[in-house]
Coordinates of N, CA and C in Angstrom, one line a residue:
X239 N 33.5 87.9 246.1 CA 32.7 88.9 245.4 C 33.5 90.1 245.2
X240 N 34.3 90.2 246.4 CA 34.7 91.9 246.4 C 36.1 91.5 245.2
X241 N 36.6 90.6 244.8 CA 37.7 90.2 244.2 C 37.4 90.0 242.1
X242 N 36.0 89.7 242.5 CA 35.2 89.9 240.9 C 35.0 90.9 240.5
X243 N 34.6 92.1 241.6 CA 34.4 93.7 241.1 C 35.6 94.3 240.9
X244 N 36.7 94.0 241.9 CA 37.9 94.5 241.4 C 38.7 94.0 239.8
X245 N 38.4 92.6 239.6 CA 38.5 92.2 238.4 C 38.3 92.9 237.9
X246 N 36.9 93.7 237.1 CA 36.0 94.2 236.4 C 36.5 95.5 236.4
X247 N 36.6 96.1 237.4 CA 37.4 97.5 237.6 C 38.2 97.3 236.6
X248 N 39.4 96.5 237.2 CA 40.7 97.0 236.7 C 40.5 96.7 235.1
X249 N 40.0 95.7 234.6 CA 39.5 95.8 232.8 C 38.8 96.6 232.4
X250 N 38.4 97.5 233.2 CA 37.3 98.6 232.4 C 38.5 99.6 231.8
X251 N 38.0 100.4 230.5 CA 38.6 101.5 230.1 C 38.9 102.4 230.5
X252 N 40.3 103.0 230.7 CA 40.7 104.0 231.3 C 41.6 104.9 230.4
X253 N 41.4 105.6 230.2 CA 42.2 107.2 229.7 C 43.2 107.2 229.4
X254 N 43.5 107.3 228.0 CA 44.8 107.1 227.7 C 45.8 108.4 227.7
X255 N 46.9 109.0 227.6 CA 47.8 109.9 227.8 C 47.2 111.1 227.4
X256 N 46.2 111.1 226.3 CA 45.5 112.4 226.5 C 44.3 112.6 226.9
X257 N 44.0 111.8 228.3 CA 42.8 112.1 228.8 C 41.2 111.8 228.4
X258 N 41.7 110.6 226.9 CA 40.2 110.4 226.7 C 40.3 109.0 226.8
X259 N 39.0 108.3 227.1 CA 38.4 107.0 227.2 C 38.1 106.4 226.0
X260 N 39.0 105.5 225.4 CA 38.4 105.0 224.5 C 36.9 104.4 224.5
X261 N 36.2 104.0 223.3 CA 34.8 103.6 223.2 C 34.5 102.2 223.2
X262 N 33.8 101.4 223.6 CA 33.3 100.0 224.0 C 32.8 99.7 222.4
X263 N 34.1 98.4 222.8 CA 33.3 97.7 220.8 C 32.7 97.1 221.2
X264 N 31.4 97.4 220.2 CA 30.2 96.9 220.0 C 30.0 96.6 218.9
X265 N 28.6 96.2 218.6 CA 28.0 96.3 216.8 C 28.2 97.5 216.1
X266 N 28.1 98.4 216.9 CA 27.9 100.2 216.4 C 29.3 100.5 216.2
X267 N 30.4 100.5 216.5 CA 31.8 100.7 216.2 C 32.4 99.9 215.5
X268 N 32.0 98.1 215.1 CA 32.4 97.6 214.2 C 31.5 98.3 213.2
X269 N 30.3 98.4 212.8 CA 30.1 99.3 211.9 C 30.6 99.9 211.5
X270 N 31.2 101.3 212.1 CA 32.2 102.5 212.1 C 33.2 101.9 211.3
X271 N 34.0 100.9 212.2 CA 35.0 100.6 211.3 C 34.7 99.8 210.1
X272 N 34.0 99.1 210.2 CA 34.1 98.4 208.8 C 33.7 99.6 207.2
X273 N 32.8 100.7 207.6 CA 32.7 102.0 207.0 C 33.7 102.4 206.8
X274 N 34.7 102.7 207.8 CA 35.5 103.9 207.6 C 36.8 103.4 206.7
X275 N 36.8 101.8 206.8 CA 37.3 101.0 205.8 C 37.1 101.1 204.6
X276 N 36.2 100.8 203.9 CA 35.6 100.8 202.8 C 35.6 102.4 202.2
X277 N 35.5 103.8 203.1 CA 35.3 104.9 202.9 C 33.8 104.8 202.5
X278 N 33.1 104.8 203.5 CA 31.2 104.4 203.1 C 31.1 105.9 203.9
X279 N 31.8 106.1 204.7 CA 31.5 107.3 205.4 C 31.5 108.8 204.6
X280 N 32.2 108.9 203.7 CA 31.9 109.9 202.9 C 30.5 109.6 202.1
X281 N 29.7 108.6 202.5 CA 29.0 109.0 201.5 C 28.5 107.9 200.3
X282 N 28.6 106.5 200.2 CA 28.7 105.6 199.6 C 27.4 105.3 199.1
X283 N 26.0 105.0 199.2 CA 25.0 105.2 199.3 C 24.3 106.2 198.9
X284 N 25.0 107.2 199.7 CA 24.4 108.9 198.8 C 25.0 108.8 197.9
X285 N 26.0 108.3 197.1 CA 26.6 109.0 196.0 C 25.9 108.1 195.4
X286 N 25.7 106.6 195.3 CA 24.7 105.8 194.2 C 23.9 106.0 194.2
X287 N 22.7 106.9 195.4 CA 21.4 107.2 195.2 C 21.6 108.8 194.3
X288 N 22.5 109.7 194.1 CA 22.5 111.0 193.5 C 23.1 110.4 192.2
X289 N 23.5 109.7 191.6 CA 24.2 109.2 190.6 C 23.2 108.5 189.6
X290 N 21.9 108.0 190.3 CA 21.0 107.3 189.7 C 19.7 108.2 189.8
X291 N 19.4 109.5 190.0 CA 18.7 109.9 190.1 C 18.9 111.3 189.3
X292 N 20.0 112.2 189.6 CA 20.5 113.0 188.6 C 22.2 113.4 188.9
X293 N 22.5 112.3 187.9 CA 24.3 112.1 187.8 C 25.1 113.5 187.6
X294 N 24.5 114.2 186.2 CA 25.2 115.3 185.8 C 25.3 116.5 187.1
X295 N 24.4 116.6 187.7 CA 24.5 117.9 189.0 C 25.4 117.1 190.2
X296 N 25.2 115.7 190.6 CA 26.2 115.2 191.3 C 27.8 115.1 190.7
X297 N 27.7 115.0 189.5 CA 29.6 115.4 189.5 C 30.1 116.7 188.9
X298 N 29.2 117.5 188.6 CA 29.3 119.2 188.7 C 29.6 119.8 190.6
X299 N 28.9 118.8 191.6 CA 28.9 119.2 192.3 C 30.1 119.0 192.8
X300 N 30.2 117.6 192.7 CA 32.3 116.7 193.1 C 33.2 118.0 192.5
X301 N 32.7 118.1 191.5 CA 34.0 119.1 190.9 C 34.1 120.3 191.2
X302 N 32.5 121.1 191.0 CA 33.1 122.8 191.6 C 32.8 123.2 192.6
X303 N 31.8 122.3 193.6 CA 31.1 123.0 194.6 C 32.1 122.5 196.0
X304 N 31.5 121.0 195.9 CA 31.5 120.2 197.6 C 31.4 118.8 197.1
X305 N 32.8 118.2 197.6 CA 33.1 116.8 197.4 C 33.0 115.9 198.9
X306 N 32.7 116.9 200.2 CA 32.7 116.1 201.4 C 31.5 114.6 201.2
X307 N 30.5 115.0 200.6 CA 28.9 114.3 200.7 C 29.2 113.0 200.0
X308 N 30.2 113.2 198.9 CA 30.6 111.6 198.0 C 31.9 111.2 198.3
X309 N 31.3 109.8 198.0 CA 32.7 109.0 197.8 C 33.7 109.3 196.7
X310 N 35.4 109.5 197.3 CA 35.7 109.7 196.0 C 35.7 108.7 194.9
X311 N 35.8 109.1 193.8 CA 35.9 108.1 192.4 C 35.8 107.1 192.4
X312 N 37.9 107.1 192.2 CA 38.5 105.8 192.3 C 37.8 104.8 192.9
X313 N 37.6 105.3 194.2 CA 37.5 104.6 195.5 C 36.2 104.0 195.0
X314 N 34.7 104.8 194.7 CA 33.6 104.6 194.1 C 33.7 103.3 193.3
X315 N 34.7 103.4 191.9 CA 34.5 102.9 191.0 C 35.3 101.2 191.5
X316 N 36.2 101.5 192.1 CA 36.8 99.7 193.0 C 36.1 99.1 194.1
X317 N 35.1 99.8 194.6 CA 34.2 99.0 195.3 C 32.9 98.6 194.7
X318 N 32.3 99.3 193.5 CA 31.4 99.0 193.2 C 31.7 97.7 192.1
X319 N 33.0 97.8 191.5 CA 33.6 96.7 191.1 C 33.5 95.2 192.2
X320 N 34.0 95.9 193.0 CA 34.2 94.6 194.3 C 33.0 94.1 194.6
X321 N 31.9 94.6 194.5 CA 30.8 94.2 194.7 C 30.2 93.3 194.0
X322 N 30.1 93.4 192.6 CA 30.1 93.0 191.7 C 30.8 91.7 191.3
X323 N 32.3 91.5 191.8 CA 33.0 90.4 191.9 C 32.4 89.2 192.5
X324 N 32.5 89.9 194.2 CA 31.1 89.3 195.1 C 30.4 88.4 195.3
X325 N 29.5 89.3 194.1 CA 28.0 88.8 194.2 C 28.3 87.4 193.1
X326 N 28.9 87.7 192.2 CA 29.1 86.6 190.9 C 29.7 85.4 191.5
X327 N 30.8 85.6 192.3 CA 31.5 84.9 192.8 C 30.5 83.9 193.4
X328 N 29.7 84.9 194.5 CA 29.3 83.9 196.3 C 28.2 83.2 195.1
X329 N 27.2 83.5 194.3 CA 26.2 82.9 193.8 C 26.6 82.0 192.2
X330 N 27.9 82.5 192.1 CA 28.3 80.9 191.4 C 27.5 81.2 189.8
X331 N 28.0 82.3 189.1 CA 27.0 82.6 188.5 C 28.2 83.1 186.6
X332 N 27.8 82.0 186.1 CA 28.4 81.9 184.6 C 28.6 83.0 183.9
X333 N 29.8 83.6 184.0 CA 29.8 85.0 183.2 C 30.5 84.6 181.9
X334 N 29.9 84.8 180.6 CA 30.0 84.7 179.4 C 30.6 86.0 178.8
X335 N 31.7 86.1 178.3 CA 32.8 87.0 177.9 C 33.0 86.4 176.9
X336 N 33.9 87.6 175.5 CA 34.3 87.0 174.5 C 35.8 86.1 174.8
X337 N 36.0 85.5 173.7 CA 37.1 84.3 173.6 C 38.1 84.9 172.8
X338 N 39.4 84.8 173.0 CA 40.0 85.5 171.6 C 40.8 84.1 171.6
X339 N 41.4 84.2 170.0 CA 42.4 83.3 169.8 C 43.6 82.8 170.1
X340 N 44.4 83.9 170.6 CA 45.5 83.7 171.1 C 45.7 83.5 172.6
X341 N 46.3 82.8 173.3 CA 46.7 82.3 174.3 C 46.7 83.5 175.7
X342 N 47.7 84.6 174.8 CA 47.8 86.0 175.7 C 46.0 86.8 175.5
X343 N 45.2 86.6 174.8 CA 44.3 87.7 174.9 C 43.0 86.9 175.9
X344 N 43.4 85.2 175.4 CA 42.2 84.7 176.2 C 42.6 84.9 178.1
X345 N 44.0 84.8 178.1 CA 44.6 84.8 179.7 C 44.3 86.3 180.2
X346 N 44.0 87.4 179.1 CA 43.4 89.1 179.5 C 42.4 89.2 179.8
X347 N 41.5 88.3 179.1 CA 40.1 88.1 179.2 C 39.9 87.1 180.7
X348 N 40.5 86.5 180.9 CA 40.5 86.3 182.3 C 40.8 86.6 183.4
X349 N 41.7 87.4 183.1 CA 42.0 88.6 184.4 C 41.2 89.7 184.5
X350 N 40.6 90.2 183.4 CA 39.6 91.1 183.1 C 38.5 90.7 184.6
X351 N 38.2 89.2 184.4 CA 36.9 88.8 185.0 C 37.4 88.5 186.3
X352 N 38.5 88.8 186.8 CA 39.1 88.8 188.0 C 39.3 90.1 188.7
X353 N 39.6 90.9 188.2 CA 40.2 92.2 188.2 C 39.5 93.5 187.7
X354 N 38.1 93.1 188.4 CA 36.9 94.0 187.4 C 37.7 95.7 187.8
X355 N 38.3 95.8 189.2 CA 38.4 96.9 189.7 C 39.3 97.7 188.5
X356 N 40.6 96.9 188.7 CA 41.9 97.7 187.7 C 41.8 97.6 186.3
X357 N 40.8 96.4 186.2 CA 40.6 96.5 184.5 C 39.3 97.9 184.6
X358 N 38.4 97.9 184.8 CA 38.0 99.3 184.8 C 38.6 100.4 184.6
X359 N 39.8 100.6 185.4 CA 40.2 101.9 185.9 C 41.4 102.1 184.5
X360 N 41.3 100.8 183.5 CA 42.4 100.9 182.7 C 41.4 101.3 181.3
X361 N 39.9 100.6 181.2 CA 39.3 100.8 180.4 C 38.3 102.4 180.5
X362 N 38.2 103.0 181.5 CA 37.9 104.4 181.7 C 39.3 105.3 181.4
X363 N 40.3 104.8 180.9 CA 41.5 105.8 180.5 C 40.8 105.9 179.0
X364 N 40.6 104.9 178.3 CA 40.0 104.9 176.7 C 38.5 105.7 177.2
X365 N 37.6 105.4 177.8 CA 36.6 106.2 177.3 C 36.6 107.6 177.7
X366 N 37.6 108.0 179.0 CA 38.0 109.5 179.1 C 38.4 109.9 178.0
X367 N 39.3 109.4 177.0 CA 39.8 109.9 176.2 C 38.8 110.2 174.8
X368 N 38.0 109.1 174.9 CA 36.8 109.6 174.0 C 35.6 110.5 174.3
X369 N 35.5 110.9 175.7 CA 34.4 111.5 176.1 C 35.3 113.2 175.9
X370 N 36.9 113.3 176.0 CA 36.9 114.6 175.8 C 37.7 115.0 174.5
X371 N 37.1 113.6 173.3 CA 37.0 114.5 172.2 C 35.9 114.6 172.0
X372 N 34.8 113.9 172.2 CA 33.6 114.0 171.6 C 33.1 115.9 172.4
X373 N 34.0 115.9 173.2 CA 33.1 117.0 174.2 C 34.3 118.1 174.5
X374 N 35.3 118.2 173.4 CA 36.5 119.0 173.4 C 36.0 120.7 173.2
X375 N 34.7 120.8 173.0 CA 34.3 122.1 173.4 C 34.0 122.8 174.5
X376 N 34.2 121.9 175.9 CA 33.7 122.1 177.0 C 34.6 122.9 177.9
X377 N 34.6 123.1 179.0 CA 35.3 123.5 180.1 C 36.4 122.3 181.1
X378 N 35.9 121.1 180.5 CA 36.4 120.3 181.3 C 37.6 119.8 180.9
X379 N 38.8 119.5 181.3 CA 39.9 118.6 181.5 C 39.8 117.1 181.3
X380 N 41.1 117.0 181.3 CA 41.1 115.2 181.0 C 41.1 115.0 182.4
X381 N 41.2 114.9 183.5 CA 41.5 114.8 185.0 C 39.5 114.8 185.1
X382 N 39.4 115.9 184.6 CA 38.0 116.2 185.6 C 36.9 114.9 184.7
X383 N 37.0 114.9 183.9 CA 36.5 114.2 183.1 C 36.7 112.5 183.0
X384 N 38.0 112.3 183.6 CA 38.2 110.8 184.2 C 37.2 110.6 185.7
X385 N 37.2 111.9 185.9 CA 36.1 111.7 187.4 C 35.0 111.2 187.1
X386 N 34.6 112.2 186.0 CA 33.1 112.0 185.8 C 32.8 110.6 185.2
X387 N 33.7 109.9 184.5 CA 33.8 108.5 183.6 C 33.9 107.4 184.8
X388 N 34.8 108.2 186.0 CA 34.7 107.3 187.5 C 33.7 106.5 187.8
X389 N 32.8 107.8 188.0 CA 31.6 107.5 188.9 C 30.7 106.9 187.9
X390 N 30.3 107.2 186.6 CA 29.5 106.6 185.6 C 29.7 105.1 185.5
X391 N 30.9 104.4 185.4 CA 31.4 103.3 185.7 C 31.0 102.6 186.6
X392 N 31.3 103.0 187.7 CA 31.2 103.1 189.2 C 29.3 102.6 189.5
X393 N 28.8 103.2 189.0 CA 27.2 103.2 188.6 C 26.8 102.3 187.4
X394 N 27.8 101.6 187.2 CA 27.4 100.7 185.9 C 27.8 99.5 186.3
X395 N 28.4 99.6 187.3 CA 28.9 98.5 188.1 C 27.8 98.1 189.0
X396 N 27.1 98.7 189.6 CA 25.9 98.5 190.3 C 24.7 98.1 189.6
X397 N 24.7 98.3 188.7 CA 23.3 98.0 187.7 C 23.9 96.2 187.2
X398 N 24.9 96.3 186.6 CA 25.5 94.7 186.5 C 25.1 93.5 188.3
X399 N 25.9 94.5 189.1 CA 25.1 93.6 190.2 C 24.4 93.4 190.1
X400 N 23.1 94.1 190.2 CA 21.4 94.1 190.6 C 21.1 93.3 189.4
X401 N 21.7 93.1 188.1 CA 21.2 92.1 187.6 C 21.8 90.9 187.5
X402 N 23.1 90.5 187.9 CA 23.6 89.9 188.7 C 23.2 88.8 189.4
X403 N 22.5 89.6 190.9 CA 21.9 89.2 191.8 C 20.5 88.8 191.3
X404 N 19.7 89.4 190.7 CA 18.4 88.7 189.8 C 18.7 87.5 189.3
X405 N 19.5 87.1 188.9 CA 20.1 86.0 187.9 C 20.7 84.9 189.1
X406 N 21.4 85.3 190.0 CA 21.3 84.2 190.9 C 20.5 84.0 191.8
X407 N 19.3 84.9 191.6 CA 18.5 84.5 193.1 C 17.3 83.6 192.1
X408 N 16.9 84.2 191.2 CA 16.1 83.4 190.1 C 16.4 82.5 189.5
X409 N 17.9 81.7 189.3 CA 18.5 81.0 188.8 C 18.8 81.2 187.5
X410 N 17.9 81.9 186.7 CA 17.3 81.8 185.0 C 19.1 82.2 184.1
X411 N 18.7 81.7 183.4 CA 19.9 81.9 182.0 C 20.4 83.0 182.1
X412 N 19.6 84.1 182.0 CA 20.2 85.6 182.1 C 20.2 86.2 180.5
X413 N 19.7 85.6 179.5 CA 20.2 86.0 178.4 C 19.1 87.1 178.1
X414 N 17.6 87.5 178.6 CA 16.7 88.6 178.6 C 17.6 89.3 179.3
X415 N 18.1 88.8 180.6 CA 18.3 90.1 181.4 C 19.6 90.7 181.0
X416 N 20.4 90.0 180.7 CA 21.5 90.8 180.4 C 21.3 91.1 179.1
X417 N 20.8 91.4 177.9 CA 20.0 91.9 176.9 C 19.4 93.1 177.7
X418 N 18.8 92.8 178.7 CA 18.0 94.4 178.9 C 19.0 95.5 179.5
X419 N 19.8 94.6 180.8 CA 20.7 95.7 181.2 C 21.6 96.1 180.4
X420 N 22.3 95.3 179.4 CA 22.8 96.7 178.3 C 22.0 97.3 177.7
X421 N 20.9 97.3 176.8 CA 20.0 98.3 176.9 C 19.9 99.9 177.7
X422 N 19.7 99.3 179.0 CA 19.9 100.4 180.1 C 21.3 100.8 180.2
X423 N 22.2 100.1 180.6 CA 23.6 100.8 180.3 C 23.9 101.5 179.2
X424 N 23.6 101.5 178.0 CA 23.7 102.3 177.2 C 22.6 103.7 177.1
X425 N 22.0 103.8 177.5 CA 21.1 104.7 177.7 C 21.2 105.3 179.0
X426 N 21.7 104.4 180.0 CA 22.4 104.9 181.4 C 23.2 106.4 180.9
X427 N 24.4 105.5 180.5 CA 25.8 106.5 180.5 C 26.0 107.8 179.1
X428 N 24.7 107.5 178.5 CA 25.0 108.7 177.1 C 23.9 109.6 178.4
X429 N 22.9 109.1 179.0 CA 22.1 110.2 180.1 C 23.1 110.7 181.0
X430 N 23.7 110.5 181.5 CA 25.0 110.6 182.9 C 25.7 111.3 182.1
X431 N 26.3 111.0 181.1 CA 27.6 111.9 180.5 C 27.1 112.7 179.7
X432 N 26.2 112.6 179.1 CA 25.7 113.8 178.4 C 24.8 115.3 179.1
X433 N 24.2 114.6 180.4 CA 23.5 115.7 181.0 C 25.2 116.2 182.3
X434 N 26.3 115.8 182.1 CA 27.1 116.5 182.7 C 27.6 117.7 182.3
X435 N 27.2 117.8 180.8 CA 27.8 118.6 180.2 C 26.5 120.2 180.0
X436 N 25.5 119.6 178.5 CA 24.9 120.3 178.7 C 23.3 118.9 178.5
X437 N 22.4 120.0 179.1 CA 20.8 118.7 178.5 C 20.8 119.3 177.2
X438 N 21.3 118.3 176.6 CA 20.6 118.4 174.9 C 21.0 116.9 174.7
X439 N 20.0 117.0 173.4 CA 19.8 115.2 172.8 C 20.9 115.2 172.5
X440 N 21.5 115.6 171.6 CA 22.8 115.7 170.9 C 24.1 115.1 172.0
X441 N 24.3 115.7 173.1 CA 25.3 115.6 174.0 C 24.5 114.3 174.8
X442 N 23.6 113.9 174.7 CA 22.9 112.4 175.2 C 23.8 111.1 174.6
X443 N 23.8 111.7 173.0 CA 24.2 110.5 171.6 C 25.5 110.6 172.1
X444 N 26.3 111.5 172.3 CA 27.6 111.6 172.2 C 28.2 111.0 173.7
X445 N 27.3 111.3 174.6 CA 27.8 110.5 176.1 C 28.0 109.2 175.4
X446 N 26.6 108.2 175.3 CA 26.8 107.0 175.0 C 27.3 106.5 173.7
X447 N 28.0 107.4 173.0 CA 28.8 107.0 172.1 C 30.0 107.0 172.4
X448 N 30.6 107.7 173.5 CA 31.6 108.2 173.7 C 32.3 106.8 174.9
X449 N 31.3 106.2 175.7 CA 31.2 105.1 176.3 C 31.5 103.8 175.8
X450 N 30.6 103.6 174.8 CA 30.8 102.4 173.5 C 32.4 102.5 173.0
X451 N 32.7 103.6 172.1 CA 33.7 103.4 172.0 C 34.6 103.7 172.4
X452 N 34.8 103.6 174.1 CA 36.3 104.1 174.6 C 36.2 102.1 175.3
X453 N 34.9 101.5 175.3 CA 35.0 100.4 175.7 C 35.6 99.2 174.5
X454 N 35.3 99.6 173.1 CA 36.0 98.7 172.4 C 37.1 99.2 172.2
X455 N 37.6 100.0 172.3 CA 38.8 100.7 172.1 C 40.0 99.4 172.7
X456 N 39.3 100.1 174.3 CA 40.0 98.7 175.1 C 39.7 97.7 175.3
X457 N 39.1 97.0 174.5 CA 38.9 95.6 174.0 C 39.8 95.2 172.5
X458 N 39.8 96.0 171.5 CA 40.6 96.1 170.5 C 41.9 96.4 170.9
X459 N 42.6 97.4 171.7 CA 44.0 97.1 171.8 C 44.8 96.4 172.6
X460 N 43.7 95.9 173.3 CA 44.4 94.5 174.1 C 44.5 93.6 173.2
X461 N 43.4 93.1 172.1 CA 43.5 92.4 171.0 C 44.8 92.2 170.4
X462 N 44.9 93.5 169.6 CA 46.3 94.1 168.9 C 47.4 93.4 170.1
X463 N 47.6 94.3 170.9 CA 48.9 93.8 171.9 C 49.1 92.1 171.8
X464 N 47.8 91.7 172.6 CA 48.3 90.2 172.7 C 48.7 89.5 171.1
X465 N 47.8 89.7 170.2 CA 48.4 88.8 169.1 C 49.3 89.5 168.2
X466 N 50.2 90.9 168.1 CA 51.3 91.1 168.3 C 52.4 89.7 169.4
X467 N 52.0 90.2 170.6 CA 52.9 89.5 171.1 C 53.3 87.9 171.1
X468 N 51.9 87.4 170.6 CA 51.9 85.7 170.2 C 52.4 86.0 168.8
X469 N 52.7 87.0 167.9 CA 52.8 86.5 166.6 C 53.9 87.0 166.7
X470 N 54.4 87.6 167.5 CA 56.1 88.4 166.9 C 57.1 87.8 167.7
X471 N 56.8 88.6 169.5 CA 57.3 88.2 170.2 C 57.7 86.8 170.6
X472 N 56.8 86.4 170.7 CA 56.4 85.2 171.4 C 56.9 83.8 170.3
X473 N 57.0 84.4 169.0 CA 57.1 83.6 168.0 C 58.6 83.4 167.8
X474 N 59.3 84.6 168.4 CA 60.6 84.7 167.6 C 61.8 84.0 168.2

């Protein structure tokens, strides 16, 4: 007995060179870490419940006030991607994307559906660049304004899950639902980008126009590229 207590002793936690005891992993510290992984600890949760409730004062706030309370962006916009991957993935769930003709644009279009994170972050360079002409009267930068296109993304990514997840937990076709959630995504991100700026209808139309087309933008010059490269390159 007295040889099992000293066992137990000598494996308990003891103090390392500067005097503190490390903490007993449990459920509550794998928590911690699997948070502090992800970066959930700034805020992950709060920033999709402020982002869906009123977007424009949450990335006013990222930018001039206090960024401690959210997650940043990037980070925002690749996990809510990842999530998204996820859910399609684990529930086995037929995502319907356009086809292009050539060899190179249909192989973009499949990495697209693999790579929701970096294709994002490539397709928010086009609609930053359309949100700060449409809104080249403002105070904002191209930097600050990739933030704000961040998080709107980032939150557009979440709304695709949740319909997503509808679609595989109900099994159904998806063709109402995904009909409605663009609906809402388009009405999402002209509300999000437009009330960042100023509340007027006007700056509403221009958010969600400015969205639309920075997204075919980069859907059209991947077009261009690849059948350039199948007709010139690739040909020659």
């Amino acid at each position: 007995m007295d040889t099992l207590q000293n066992s137990f002793e000598d494996s308990a936690p003891s103090a390392d060179i500067t005097g503190t005891v490390p903490r007993r992993i449990d459920a509550h510290y794998i928590k911690e870490e699997v948070a502090h992984l992800l970066h959930l600890e700034k805020g992950f949760f709060y920033t999709v419940k402020e982002l869906a409730i009123r977007p424009g004062k949450t990335m006013r706030t990222f930018l001039f006030e206090n960024r401690n309370r959210y997650t940043k962006p990037v980070i925002f916009l690749i996990v809510t991607s990842l999530i998204y991957t996820i859910i399609v993935g684990y529930l086995r769930i037929d995502e319907r994307v356009m086809t292009g003709k050539g060899d190179t644009y249909a192989s973009f279009l499949t990495w697209v559906q693999k790579n929701y994170g970096y294709a994002n972050i490539l397709m928010g360079f086009f609609i930053t660049l359309w949100t700060g002409l449409l809104f080249r009267k403002h105070r904002f930068n191209f930097f600050e304004i990739s933030v704000l296109v961040c998080y709107v993304m980032g939150q557009c990514m979440m709304l695709f899950s949740a319909e997503a997840l509808f679609r595989g937990v109900t099994r159904s076709s998806g063709g109402t639902s995904q009909l409605l959630i663009l609906i809402v995504l388009l009405v999402y991100t002209g509300w999000a980008i437009g009330q960042s700026f100023e509340k007027k209808t006007v700056n509403y139309l221009k958010g969600g126009l400015a969205y639309f087309l920075g997204t075919v933008s980069f859907y059209v010059v991947a077009a261009g590229i690849s059948m350039f490269y199948d007709g010139v390159l690739k040909g020659s």
